[in-house]
Coordinates of C-alpha atoms and ligand atoms in Angstrom, one line a residue:
M1 CA -6.1 52.4 -15.2
N2 CA -7.3 50.4 -18.2
S3 CA -7.4 47.1 -16.2
G4 CA -10.0 45.8 -13.8
I5 CA -8.7 45.3 -10.3
I6 CA -10.1 43.5 -7.2
C7 CA -8.6 43.3 -3.7
F8 CA -9.4 40.9 -0.9
D9 CA -8.1 41.2 2.6
N10 CA -6.5 38.3 4.5
A11 CA -9.9 37.1 5.6
G12 CA -11.1 36.8 2.0
R13 CA -13.4 39.9 2.1
C14 CA -13.5 42.1 -0.9
I15 CA -12.2 45.4 0.1
Y16 CA -11.9 47.2 -3.2
C17 CA -12.8 46.9 -6.8
N18 CA -12.6 49.5 -9.5
G19 CA -15.2 50.7 -12.0
I20 CA -14.1 48.3 -14.7
V21 CA -14.8 45.3 -12.5
K22 CA -18.1 46.8 -11.4
E23 CA -19.1 47.2 -15.0
M24 CA -18.0 43.6 -15.7
Y25 CA -20.4 42.3 -13.0
S26 CA -22.9 45.2 -13.5
I27 CA -22.9 46.0 -9.8
N28 CA -23.3 49.5 -8.4
D29 CA -21.6 49.9 -5.0
N30 CA -22.2 46.7 -3.2
I31 CA -18.9 45.0 -3.6
N32 CA -20.0 42.1 -1.4
E33 CA -21.5 40.7 -4.6
V34 CA -18.0 40.4 -6.1
E35 CA -16.9 38.7 -3.0
H36 CA -19.6 36.1 -3.3
N37 CA -18.5 35.5 -6.9
Y38 CA -14.9 35.0 -5.9
A39 CA -15.0 33.2 -2.7
S40 CA -14.5 29.7 -4.0
W41 CA -12.2 31.0 -6.7
L42 CA -10.0 32.7 -4.3
H43 CA -9.7 29.6 -2.3
T44 CA -8.2 27.7 -5.2
Q45 CA -5.6 30.3 -5.9
T46 CA -4.0 30.4 -2.5
E47 CA -1.5 27.6 -3.2
H48 CA 0.4 30.0 -5.4
D49 CA 1.6 33.4 -4.5
N50 CA 1.1 34.7 -8.0
K51 CA -0.2 33.3 -11.3
K52 CA -1.3 34.4 -14.7
F53 CA -4.1 32.8 -16.6
R54 CA -6.8 33.4 -19.3
Q55 CA -10.5 33.0 -18.5
T56 CA -13.7 33.6 -20.4
I57 CA -16.3 35.4 -18.4
S58 CA -19.9 36.3 -19.3
V59 CA -20.3 40.1 -19.3
G60 CA -23.9 40.9 -19.9
D61 CA -24.9 38.5 -22.7
E62 CA -21.4 38.5 -24.2
R63 CA -18.6 36.0 -23.5
R64 CA -15.3 38.0 -23.1
S65 CA -11.8 36.7 -22.7
F66 CA -9.6 38.1 -19.9
D67 CA -5.9 37.8 -19.1
I68 CA -6.0 37.6 -15.3
S69 CA -3.0 38.0 -13.0
Y70 CA -3.3 37.0 -9.4
N71 CA -1.0 38.2 -6.7
R72 CA -0.6 37.7 -2.9
V73 CA 0.9 40.6 -0.9
Y74 CA 3.0 40.2 2.2
D75 CA 4.5 42.8 4.6
D76 CA 8.2 43.1 5.6
K77 CA 7.8 40.4 8.2
H78 CA 6.3 38.1 5.6
N79 CA 2.8 38.4 7.1
F80 CA 0.0 37.8 4.5
I81 CA -1.9 41.0 4.0
C82 CA -4.1 40.7 0.9
D83 CA -4.8 39.2 -2.5
Y84 CA -5.5 41.1 -5.7
F85 CA -6.5 40.3 -9.2
I86 CA -5.9 42.4 -12.3
F87 CA -8.1 41.8 -15.4
N88 CA -7.1 42.7 -18.9
D89 CA -9.8 42.3 -21.5
R90 CA -8.2 40.5 -24.5
T91 CA -11.4 39.6 -26.3
E92 CA -10.5 41.4 -29.6
A93 CA -7.0 40.0 -29.7
V94 CA -8.3 36.5 -29.0
E95 CA -11.0 36.8 -31.6
L96 CA -8.5 38.1 -34.2
L97 CA -6.2 35.2 -33.4
E98 CA -9.1 32.7 -33.7
Y99 CA -10.2 34.3 -36.9
E100 CA -6.7 34.1 -38.3
K101 CA -6.4 30.5 -37.2
F102 CA -9.8 29.8 -38.9
R103 CA -8.6 31.6 -42.0
A104 CA -5.4 29.5 -42.1
T105 CA -7.3 26.2 -41.8
H106 CA -10.5 26.9 -43.7
D107 CA -11.5 27.8 -47.3
N108 CA -12.4 31.5 -47.7
L109 CA -15.3 31.0 -50.0
T110 CA -17.1 28.2 -48.4
G111 CA -15.9 28.0 -44.8
L112 CA -15.2 24.3 -45.1
L113 CA -11.8 23.0 -44.2
N114 CA -9.1 23.8 -46.7
K115 CA -7.0 21.2 -48.3
E116 CA -4.1 21.1 -45.8
Q117 CA -6.4 21.0 -42.8
F118 CA -8.6 18.4 -44.4
Y119 CA -5.6 16.2 -45.0
E120 CA -4.4 16.7 -41.4
E121 CA -7.7 16.0 -39.7
T122 CA -8.5 13.1 -41.9
A123 CA -5.1 11.6 -41.2
N124 CA -5.6 12.0 -37.5
V125 CA -9.0 10.4 -37.5
V126 CA -8.2 7.4 -39.7
R127 CA -5.0 6.7 -37.9
N128 CA -6.2 7.0 -34.4
D129 CA -9.7 5.6 -34.5
R130 CA -9.0 1.9 -34.8
N131 CA -12.6 1.0 -34.2
H132 CA -13.9 2.2 -37.6
T133 CA -12.8 1.9 -41.1
Y134 CA -13.3 5.0 -43.1
C135 CA -13.9 6.0 -46.7
L136 CA -13.2 9.1 -48.7
V137 CA -15.9 10.5 -50.8
C138 CA -14.9 13.2 -53.3
S139 CA -17.2 15.2 -55.5
N140 CA -16.5 17.1 -58.6
I141 CA -18.6 19.1 -61.0
K142 CA -18.3 18.0 -64.6
D143 CA -17.0 20.7 -67.0
F144 CA -16.9 23.2 -64.3
K145 CA -14.4 25.3 -66.3
L146 CA -17.1 25.7 -68.9
V147 CA -19.6 26.9 -66.3
N148 CA -17.2 29.6 -65.3
E149 CA -16.5 30.5 -68.9
L150 CA -20.2 30.6 -70.0
F151 CA -21.8 32.1 -67.0
G152 CA -19.0 33.9 -65.2
I153 CA -16.9 33.4 -62.1
E154 CA -19.7 34.8 -59.9
K155 CA -22.2 32.2 -61.0
G156 CA -19.4 29.6 -60.5
D157 CA -18.8 30.8 -57.0
E158 CA -22.4 30.7 -56.2
I159 CA -22.6 27.1 -57.3
I160 CA -19.6 26.2 -55.2
K161 CA -21.1 27.9 -52.1
M162 CA -24.4 26.2 -52.5
Q163 CA -22.8 22.9 -52.9
A164 CA -20.7 23.5 -49.8
E165 CA -23.8 24.4 -47.8
L166 CA -25.5 21.2 -49.0
I167 CA -22.5 19.1 -48.0
K168 CA -22.3 20.8 -44.6
A169 CA -26.0 20.2 -44.1
S170 CA -26.1 16.6 -45.2
S171 CA -23.0 15.4 -43.4
E172 CA -23.5 14.4 -39.9
S173 CA -21.3 15.7 -37.2
G174 CA -18.0 13.8 -37.0
Y175 CA -17.6 13.7 -40.8
I176 CA -14.7 15.8 -42.0
C177 CA -15.6 18.0 -44.9
G178 CA -13.1 20.0 -47.0
R179 CA -12.8 21.9 -50.2
I180 CA -9.8 20.4 -52.0
Q181 CA -9.6 22.5 -55.2
N182 CA -12.0 24.6 -57.2
D183 CA -15.1 22.5 -57.6
R184 CA -13.7 19.5 -55.8
F185 CA -14.9 18.6 -52.3
A186 CA -14.0 15.8 -50.0
V187 CA -15.7 14.1 -47.1
C188 CA -14.2 11.5 -44.8
M189 CA -16.7 9.4 -43.0
P190 CA -17.0 5.9 -41.4
K191 CA -17.4 3.4 -44.2
D192 CA -20.6 1.9 -42.8
S193 CA -22.3 5.3 -42.8
F194 CA -21.9 5.6 -46.5
K195 CA -25.1 4.5 -48.3
N196 CA -25.0 4.5 -52.1
E197 CA -28.7 5.1 -52.5
I198 CA -28.9 8.0 -50.1
M199 CA -25.9 9.6 -51.7
Q200 CA -27.3 9.1 -55.2
N201 CA -30.6 10.8 -54.2
S202 CA -28.9 13.7 -52.5
I203 CA -26.7 14.3 -55.6
V204 CA -29.7 14.3 -57.8
S205 CA -31.5 16.8 -55.6
M206 CA -28.4 18.8 -55.4
Q207 CA -28.3 19.0 -59.2
D208 CA -32.0 19.8 -59.3
R209 CA -31.4 22.8 -57.1
F210 CA -29.0 24.2 -59.7
N211 CA -30.5 23.1 -62.9
N212 CA -32.9 25.0 -65.0
A213 CA -33.8 25.1 -68.7
S214 CA -30.7 27.0 -69.8
F215 CA -28.3 25.6 -67.2
K216 CA -27.4 22.1 -66.3
I217 CA -24.6 20.8 -64.1
R218 CA -23.6 17.3 -63.3
V219 CA -22.0 16.4 -60.0
V220 CA -20.0 13.2 -59.9
V221 CA -18.7 11.4 -56.8
G222 CA -15.9 8.9 -56.4
V223 CA -15.5 6.7 -53.3
Y224 CA -12.3 5.2 -52.0
D225 CA -12.4 2.8 -49.1
I226 CA -9.3 3.5 -47.0
E227 CA -7.3 0.4 -46.5
D228 CA -3.8 1.6 -45.7
V229 CA -4.3 4.3 -43.1
D230 CA -0.7 5.5 -43.4
E231 CA -1.1 6.3 -47.1
P232 CA -0.9 10.1 -47.6
V233 CA -4.4 11.6 -47.6
S234 CA -3.7 13.4 -50.8
N235 CA -3.2 10.0 -52.5
M236 CA -6.5 8.8 -51.1
C237 CA -8.2 11.9 -52.5
D238 CA -6.6 11.3 -55.9
K239 CA -7.9 7.8 -56.0
A240 CA -11.5 8.9 -55.2
F241 CA -11.2 11.6 -57.9
I242 CA -9.8 9.1 -60.4
A243 CA -12.9 7.0 -59.7
S244 CA -15.2 10.0 -60.2
E245 CA -13.6 10.8 -63.5
T246 CA -14.6 7.4 -64.9
I247 CA -18.2 8.5 -64.9
K248 CA -18.5 9.7 -68.4
N249 CA -22.0 10.4 -69.8
N250 CA -23.6 7.5 -68.1
Y251 CA -26.7 9.1 -66.7
E252 CA -27.7 6.1 -64.6
T253 CA -25.3 6.9 -61.8
N254 CA -23.3 9.7 -60.4
I255 CA -21.2 7.5 -58.1
A256 CA -18.1 5.4 -58.9
Y257 CA -15.9 3.3 -56.7
Y258 CA -12.1 3.1 -56.9
D259 CA -10.3 -0.1 -57.5
D260 CA -6.7 -0.8 -58.4
K261 CA -7.4 -1.5 -62.0
L262 CA -8.6 2.1 -62.3
L263 CA -5.3 3.4 -61.0
K264 CA -3.5 1.2 -63.6
R265 CA -5.6 2.6 -66.3
T266 CA -5.1 6.2 -65.3
L267 CA -1.4 5.7 -65.1
E268 CA -1.5 4.1 -68.5
E269 CA -3.4 7.1 -69.8
R270 CA -1.0 9.5 -68.3
R271 CA 1.9 7.6 -69.9
V272 CA 0.3 7.7 -73.3
I273 CA -0.3 11.4 -73.0
S274 CA 3.2 12.2 -71.8
E275 CA 4.9 10.0 -74.5
F276 CA 2.7 11.0 -77.4
E277 CA 4.3 14.1 -78.8
G278 CA 7.8 12.6 -78.6
A279 CA 6.5 9.5 -80.4
I280 CA 5.1 11.6 -83.3
E281 CA 8.5 13.4 -83.6
K282 CA 10.4 10.1 -83.5
K283 CA 8.0 8.7 -86.1
E284 CA 7.1 5.8 -83.9
F285 CA 3.6 5.7 -85.4
K286 CA 3.4 3.4 -88.4
M287 CA 0.9 3.1 -91.1
F288 CA -0.4 -0.4 -91.6
L289 CA -2.6 -1.2 -94.6
Q290 CA -5.6 -3.6 -94.7
P291 CA -6.6 -4.4 -98.3
Q292 CA -10.1 -3.7 -99.6
V293 CA -10.6 -6.5 -102.2
N294 CA -13.0 -8.0 -104.6
T295 CA -14.4 -11.6 -104.2
H296 CA -11.2 -13.0 -105.6
G297 CA -9.0 -11.1 -103.3
K298 CA -7.7 -8.5 -105.7
A299 CA -7.1 -5.2 -104.0
Y300 CA -8.8 -2.0 -105.0
G301 CA -7.0 -0.1 -102.3
A302 CA -6.5 -0.3 -98.5
E303 CA -7.5 1.3 -95.2
A304 CA -4.7 3.0 -93.3
L305 CA -4.7 1.8 -89.7
V306 CA -2.2 3.1 -87.2
R307 CA 0.2 1.1 -85.1
W308 CA 2.5 2.4 -82.4
Q309 CA 6.0 0.9 -82.7
H310 CA 6.8 1.6 -79.0
P311 CA 10.5 1.3 -78.1
E312 CA 9.7 -0.6 -74.9
R313 CA 6.2 -2.0 -75.3
G314 CA 6.4 -3.3 -78.8
L315 CA 3.8 -2.9 -81.5
L316 CA 0.7 -1.3 -79.9
S317 CA -2.8 -1.6 -81.5
P318 CA -4.9 1.5 -81.6
F319 CA -7.0 0.0 -78.8
F320 CA -4.3 1.2 -76.4
F321 CA -4.3 4.9 -77.4
I322 CA -7.0 6.1 -79.7
D323 CA -9.6 6.6 -77.0
I324 CA -7.1 8.4 -74.8
L325 CA -6.1 10.7 -77.6
E326 CA -9.7 11.4 -78.4
T327 CA -10.6 12.4 -74.9
T328 CA -7.6 14.6 -74.4
G329 CA -8.0 16.3 -77.8
L330 CA -4.6 15.1 -79.1
I331 CA -6.1 12.8 -81.8
Y332 CA -5.9 15.5 -84.6
K333 CA -2.2 15.4 -84.4
L334 CA -2.1 11.7 -85.0
D335 CA -4.7 11.9 -87.7
M336 CA -2.9 14.7 -89.6
Y337 CA 0.3 12.6 -89.3
M338 CA -1.5 9.6 -90.8
W339 CA -3.1 11.5 -93.6
E340 CA 0.2 12.8 -94.5
C341 CA 1.8 9.3 -94.4
A342 CA -1.0 8.1 -96.7
A343 CA -0.6 11.1 -99.1
A344 CA 3.2 10.6 -99.2
K345 CA 2.7 6.9 -100.1
L346 CA 0.1 7.7 -102.8
S347 CA 2.5 10.2 -104.3
E348 CA 5.3 7.6 -104.3
W349 CA 2.9 5.1 -106.0
K350 CA 1.9 7.7 -108.5
K351 CA 5.5 8.3 -109.5
K352 CA 6.0 4.6 -109.9
G353 CA 3.1 4.6 -112.3
D354 CA 0.4 3.1 -110.1
T355 CA -2.7 5.2 -110.1
V356 CA -5.1 2.4 -109.3
H357 CA -4.8 1.8 -105.6
Y358 CA -6.3 4.2 -103.2
I359 CA -5.8 4.6 -99.4
S360 CA -8.7 5.3 -97.0
V361 CA -7.9 7.2 -93.9
N362 CA -9.8 7.6 -90.7
I363 CA -11.2 11.0 -89.5
S364 CA -12.1 11.1 -85.8
T365 CA -15.2 12.8 -84.5
K366 CA -13.0 15.2 -82.6
D367 CA -11.0 16.3 -85.6
F368 CA -14.0 18.4 -86.7
Y369 CA -13.9 20.4 -83.5
L370 CA -10.2 20.7 -83.3
I371 CA -9.0 21.6 -86.7
D372 CA -10.3 22.9 -90.1
V373 CA -10.5 19.4 -91.7
Y374 CA -11.2 20.8 -95.1
E375 CA -8.2 23.2 -95.0
V376 CA -5.8 20.6 -93.7
I377 CA -6.7 17.8 -96.1
T378 CA -6.8 19.9 -99.2
S379 CA -3.4 21.3 -98.4
I380 CA -2.0 17.8 -97.9
V381 CA -3.1 16.7 -101.4
K382 CA -1.8 19.9 -102.9
K383 CA 1.5 19.4 -101.1
Y384 CA 1.9 15.8 -102.4
D385 CA 0.3 16.5 -105.7
I386 CA -2.1 13.6 -105.7
E387 CA -5.6 13.2 -106.9
P388 CA -8.1 13.7 -104.0
K389 CA -10.1 10.7 -105.1
M390 CA -7.1 8.5 -104.2
L391 CA -7.3 9.5 -100.6
K392 CA -10.6 8.3 -99.3
L393 CA -12.0 9.7 -96.1
E394 CA -13.6 7.4 -93.5
I395 CA -16.0 9.2 -91.2
T396 CA -18.2 7.4 -88.7
E397 CA -21.8 8.2 -88.6
T398 CA -21.5 9.2 -85.0
A399 CA -19.0 11.8 -86.1
L400 CA -21.4 13.1 -88.7
M401 CA -24.3 13.2 -86.4
S402 CA -22.5 15.2 -83.7
D403 CA -23.1 18.4 -85.6
L404 CA -25.0 17.4 -88.7
K405 CA -25.5 20.7 -90.3
K406 CA -21.9 21.9 -90.0
N407 CA -20.5 18.5 -90.9
M408 CA -22.8 18.2 -94.0
E409 CA -21.2 21.4 -95.3
V410 CA -17.7 20.2 -94.7
I411 CA -18.5 16.9 -96.3
K412 CA -20.1 18.6 -99.3
S413 CA -17.1 20.9 -99.9
L414 CA -14.7 17.9 -99.6
R415 CA -16.7 16.0 -102.1
D416 CA -16.9 19.0 -104.4
Y417 CA -13.1 19.1 -104.2
G418 CA -13.0 15.5 -105.4
F419 CA -12.6 13.4 -102.3
K420 CA -14.6 10.1 -101.8
I421 CA -16.4 9.9 -98.5
E422 CA -17.0 6.6 -96.7
I423 CA -19.5 6.3 -93.9
D424 CA -17.6 4.0 -91.5
D425 CA -19.2 1.6 -89.0
F426 CA -22.5 2.1 -90.6
G427 CA -25.3 0.7 -88.5
S428 CA -23.6 1.1 -85.2
G429 CA -24.9 4.6 -84.4
Y430 CA -28.3 5.8 -83.5
S431 CA -29.9 7.3 -86.6
S432 CA -28.3 5.5 -89.5
L433 CA -31.2 5.4 -91.9
N434 CA -32.4 8.9 -91.2
M435 CA -29.0 10.3 -91.7
L436 CA -28.7 8.9 -95.2
K437 CA -31.3 11.3 -96.5
D438 CA -29.3 14.3 -95.4
I439 CA -25.7 13.2 -96.1
S440 CA -24.4 12.5 -99.5
A441 CA -21.5 10.1 -99.3
D442 CA -19.9 7.7 -101.8
V443 CA -19.4 4.5 -99.8
L444 CA -21.2 2.8 -97.0
K445 CA -19.0 0.7 -94.8
I446 CA -20.8 -2.0 -92.8
D447 CA -19.0 -3.8 -90.0
M448 CA -20.0 -7.5 -89.8
A449 CA -19.4 -7.4 -86.0
F450 CA -22.6 -5.5 -85.5
L451 CA -24.6 -8.2 -87.1
R452 CA -22.6 -11.0 -85.5
A453 CA -23.8 -9.7 -82.2
T454 CA -27.5 -10.3 -82.9
E455 CA -29.2 -13.3 -81.5
N456 CA -31.5 -13.7 -84.4
E457 CA -29.1 -14.6 -87.3
V458 CA -31.8 -14.7 -89.9
K459 CA -33.1 -11.2 -89.1
G460 CA -29.5 -10.0 -89.0
Q461 CA -29.0 -11.3 -92.5
D462 CA -32.2 -9.7 -93.7
I463 CA -31.0 -6.4 -92.4
L464 CA -27.6 -6.8 -94.0
E465 CA -29.2 -7.6 -97.3
T466 CA -31.5 -4.6 -97.1
I467 CA -28.7 -2.2 -96.2
I468 CA -26.6 -3.5 -99.2
S469 CA -29.5 -3.0 -101.6
L470 CA -30.4 0.4 -100.1
G471 CA -26.8 1.5 -100.6
G472 CA -27.0 0.5 -104.2
K473 CA -30.3 2.3 -104.7
L474 CA -28.8 5.5 -103.2
G475 CA -25.9 5.2 -105.7
M476 CA -23.3 4.2 -103.0
E477 CA -20.7 1.5 -103.0
V478 CA -20.9 -0.9 -100.1
I479 CA -17.9 -2.3 -98.3
T480 CA -18.3 -5.0 -95.7
E481 CA -15.5 -5.1 -93.2
G482 CA -14.8 -7.8 -90.6
V483 CA -15.2 -10.6 -93.2
E484 CA -13.6 -13.7 -91.6
T485 CA -14.9 -16.8 -93.3
D486 CA -15.7 -18.0 -96.8
K487 CA -19.3 -18.6 -95.8
Q488 CA -19.6 -14.9 -95.0
L489 CA -18.0 -14.1 -98.3
I490 CA -20.4 -16.2 -100.3
M491 CA -23.4 -14.9 -98.5
L492 CA -22.3 -11.2 -98.9
T493 CA -21.6 -11.7 -102.6
E494 CA -25.0 -13.2 -103.1
M495 CA -26.5 -10.2 -101.3
G496 CA -24.8 -7.9 -103.8
C497 CA -21.7 -6.7 -102.0
H498 CA -18.6 -6.6 -104.0
I499 CA -15.9 -5.0 -101.9
F500 CA -14.6 -6.7 -98.7
Q501 CA -12.2 -6.0 -96.0
G502 CA -11.4 -8.6 -93.3
Y503 CA -9.1 -11.1 -91.8
Y504 CA -10.3 -13.7 -94.3
F505 CA -8.2 -11.9 -96.9
S506 CA -5.7 -10.1 -94.8
K507 CA -5.0 -8.5 -91.5
P508 CA -3.6 -4.9 -91.5
I509 CA 0.0 -5.4 -92.7
P510 CA 3.1 -3.2 -93.0
V511 CA 3.1 -1.1 -96.2
E512 CA 6.0 -3.0 -97.8
E513 CA 4.1 -6.2 -97.4
F514 CA 1.0 -4.7 -98.9
E515 CA 3.0 -3.5 -101.9
Q516 CA 4.6 -6.9 -102.4
K517 CA 1.4 -8.9 -102.1
Y518 CA -1.1 -6.7 -103.8
M519 CA 0.6 -4.3 -106.1
N520 CA 2.8 -6.6 -108.3
E521 CA -0.2 -8.3 -109.8
Ligands
LIG1 P1 -12.1 0.8 -87.8 O1 -11.9 2.1 -88.5 O2 -13.5 0.3 -87.8 O3 -11.0 -0.2 -88.4 C1 -11.3 -1.5 -88.6 C2 -10.8 -2.3 -87.4 O4 -11.3 -3.7 -87.6 C3 -9.3 -2.5 -87.4 O5 -8.9 -2.6 -86.1 C4 -9.1 -3.8 -88.1 O6 -7.9 -4.4 -87.8 C5 -10.2 -4.6 -87.6 N1 -10.6 -5.7 -88.5 C6 -10.5 -5.7 -89.8 N2 -10.9 -6.9 -90.3 C7 -11.3 -7.7 -89.2 C8 -11.8 -9.0 -89.1 O7 -12.0 -9.7 -90.0 N3 -12.1 -9.4 -87.8 C9 -12.0 -8.6 -86.8 N4 -12.3 -9.1 -85.5 N5 -11.4 -7.3 -86.8 C10 -11.1 -6.9 -88.1 P2 -7.7 -1.7 -85.5 O8 -6.6 -1.6 -86.6 O9 -7.4 -2.3 -84.2 O10 -8.3 -0.3 -85.3 C11 -9.4 -0.1 -84.4 C12 -10.0 1.2 -84.6 O11 -9.0 2.2 -84.2 C13 -10.4 1.5 -86.0 O12 -11.6 1.0 -86.3 C14 -10.5 3.0 -85.9 O13 -11.7 3.5 -85.4 C15 -9.3 3.4 -85.0 N6 -8.2 3.8 -85.8 C16 -7.2 3.1 -86.3 N7 -6.3 3.9 -86.9 C17 -6.7 5.1 -86.8 C18 -6.3 6.4 -87.2 O14 -5.2 6.6 -87.8 N8 -7.0 7.5 -86.8 C19 -8.2 7.4 -86.1 N9 -8.8 8.5 -85.8 N10 -8.6 6.2 -85.7 C20 -7.9 5.1 -86.1
LIG2 CA1 -12.2 2.9 -90.4
LIG3 CA1 -15.0 0.5 -89.4

């Protein structure tokens, strides 16, 4: 027989047990020991004539699971004769089942709860424990895809596992910890247990564990205080992740808190992204022109500034979409579209006999990463048969500095081709002056706003004057933008600046309006 068996007579004495049972209790022949073990047990069984149950029993230093069936035996006249138990060892099957259950509810790689189980357990806790309010803390490794690409999936897995260990170790019992997706972890804990400073320190030490000279990762954490316990946990996690994504390259903190404004902004971003390509196709983006003029308001040319003529939302300023398009890498499509609009307009003017007015277009920092700027722009001027010097190119100094060596070469070849380069927002970046010795450009464009912001007006004016004369010495034209008052105009003229762009003369206006006002002179 593969099963263990024990028999007791009607007085509760053990009268027989087989080898399997003896082994279970490591007894030799003295079956009285078994009797001793079962006396009380037997007592509790006697209300039933038979019964099946599962029991864990220590065998040696192991815990093993048995399916036990209990039976009471009677003779023909219904006199009670004896009791017997049959033991079947189910340990392996039980372990397999538990393992499968574990596998179904936990993440393979880290052993933390998987997404579904995390959602379920979190929902249970926050809905049933009315004594505490909870928060969801979600973490996320910045640019984790890049880590995998640069260092391989194995290194990526190693980082994930280490992070999971640290999360397990640092979270007190009772916290629910799960791996939600790739490098995303979530912890649900009582709100008053969350301490910003402790969390910040443990993130920093977590980063330090990974980081070395050639390898840096950045862990960011979003926190969402659960208000509506009936909200799906997946939404709560989304909100915490949305918060974590707002941490850009601000190295002061790795923690951000969710609020409803954030959600609005994220939805706004998603809307822009989803509508963008269609809007390009439907030509909803319009080129506005803001004149660049002399002291008397006569236009040399204009800067092309984009507006989105949205079918539902009206005319949108670039403020609503440029940043979003830059972070998502869609900006080059808009810029190429705008360059083409400008080139088409210049070609139209050329045909009408106007070869005086130029148009300046903006080139975003990201364009240099995303497309071959030289190739695209030169083919546009060829296509529209215009002179390259009529299409001026505005590049911010931050864009130039991002990869100075490479960008210098691009700029040089564009200039050699005949384009005029304007350094936009000059003075707003970090290393303005130093950059001037490396980059050869044609125009310095200074924004008055930077100087308006200084507390010391006199110093600001001194700096402005110095930049204007420096530009002159370096053989560059200087344009001041953001000119709003005649006082500013007079001052700038005295300082030696001769080209202006600003609301004092005109806001950015539709092309037709520009043509009427500035080209019929
Ligand atoms: P920006 O290139 O520095 O453009 C100048 C901005 O200053 C424009 O804002 C213009 O309307 C505004 N401005 C001009 N004069 C004055 C003034 O006297 N006072 C004040 N307070 N503001 C003045 P806008 O059109 O809202 O554009 C904002 C930014 O969006 C631009 O700054 C540029 O960085 C970006 N942008 C606009 N169009 C494009 C585009 O086609 N491509 C790219 N990549 N960026 C663009
Ligand atoms: Ca500009
Ligand atoms: Ca500017």
